[in-house]
């Protein structure tokens, strides 16, 4: 109520002030709350994290059973709304099990000091230093083995082999868990794009479906080559010649190839002669009678009989 004579509103009541930007302490508090939530819950199903735990190229943590359910639902096209929501949560980074790596954490069930309830029953520690991994300590894992360490331990123990299994790795394959800085997020995006262009997944395995595409493309290329050679060769030979050439080319030994070519040529000549011998039209062109009588006759008297006593 107001402006009815009973009360006089002030400027503070009529003019709305613009919202202030959050301070650095407020930003850190909200960021810490998000980290605590995602260190304790699956980013896909929002359920408490439980072993086995997997991670994608962005460093998020998921329950492996939730990822399997998501992939099965997407393959069967069941629950399209759930699939869209799952793709939004994973940002389309998980399309198969090759896009995730199982993170091998070390559990410390002793000395929880009341902190177990905050992390959903899991206390994760570094394999080298024994420090608790969580929002207060930056953690990383190595691809493809998946062992998790604190970031300081990996920096101090600089090398090209895993500290737990001695598997070789590169600095590009050290993935931060739940990164917060924009530089780390940009580095992970660049790494994912480079792996995709190379035909690899987050786990450094070949992307599914590439082999099938290559097999489908090969016949088309061969057909193009064959068609080009056929055009340069000119018109096709008759079927008999193609048979002889194909049979002789199929034999790698030169001596046997030449012999088979000769034998096939002789067989063709015999077949031609047989056809000519059995053809009645060709027989009429050749006379089998004796031509002695026709030697003394000219073309004017052929076909007529001349009396024996007649003079020529």
Tab-separated table of N, CA and C in Angstrom, residues 11 60 212 225:
chain	number	residue	atom	x	y	z
A	11	UNK	N	12.775	7.272	-1.077
A	11	UNK	CA	13.478	6.903	-2.311
A	11	UNK	C	14.028	5.483	-2.237
A	60	UNK	N	35.978	-34.761	-14.299
A	60	UNK	CA	34.852	-35.029	-13.397
A	60	UNK	C	34.878	-36.484	-12.942
A	212	UNK	N	35.807	-49.757	-39.193
A	212	UNK	CA	34.714	-50.073	-40.110
A	212	UNK	C	34.669	-49.079	-41.256
A	225	UNK	N	40.442	-47.405	-59.138
A	225	UNK	CA	41.688	-47.773	-59.810
A	225	UNK	C	41.433	-48.759	-60.934
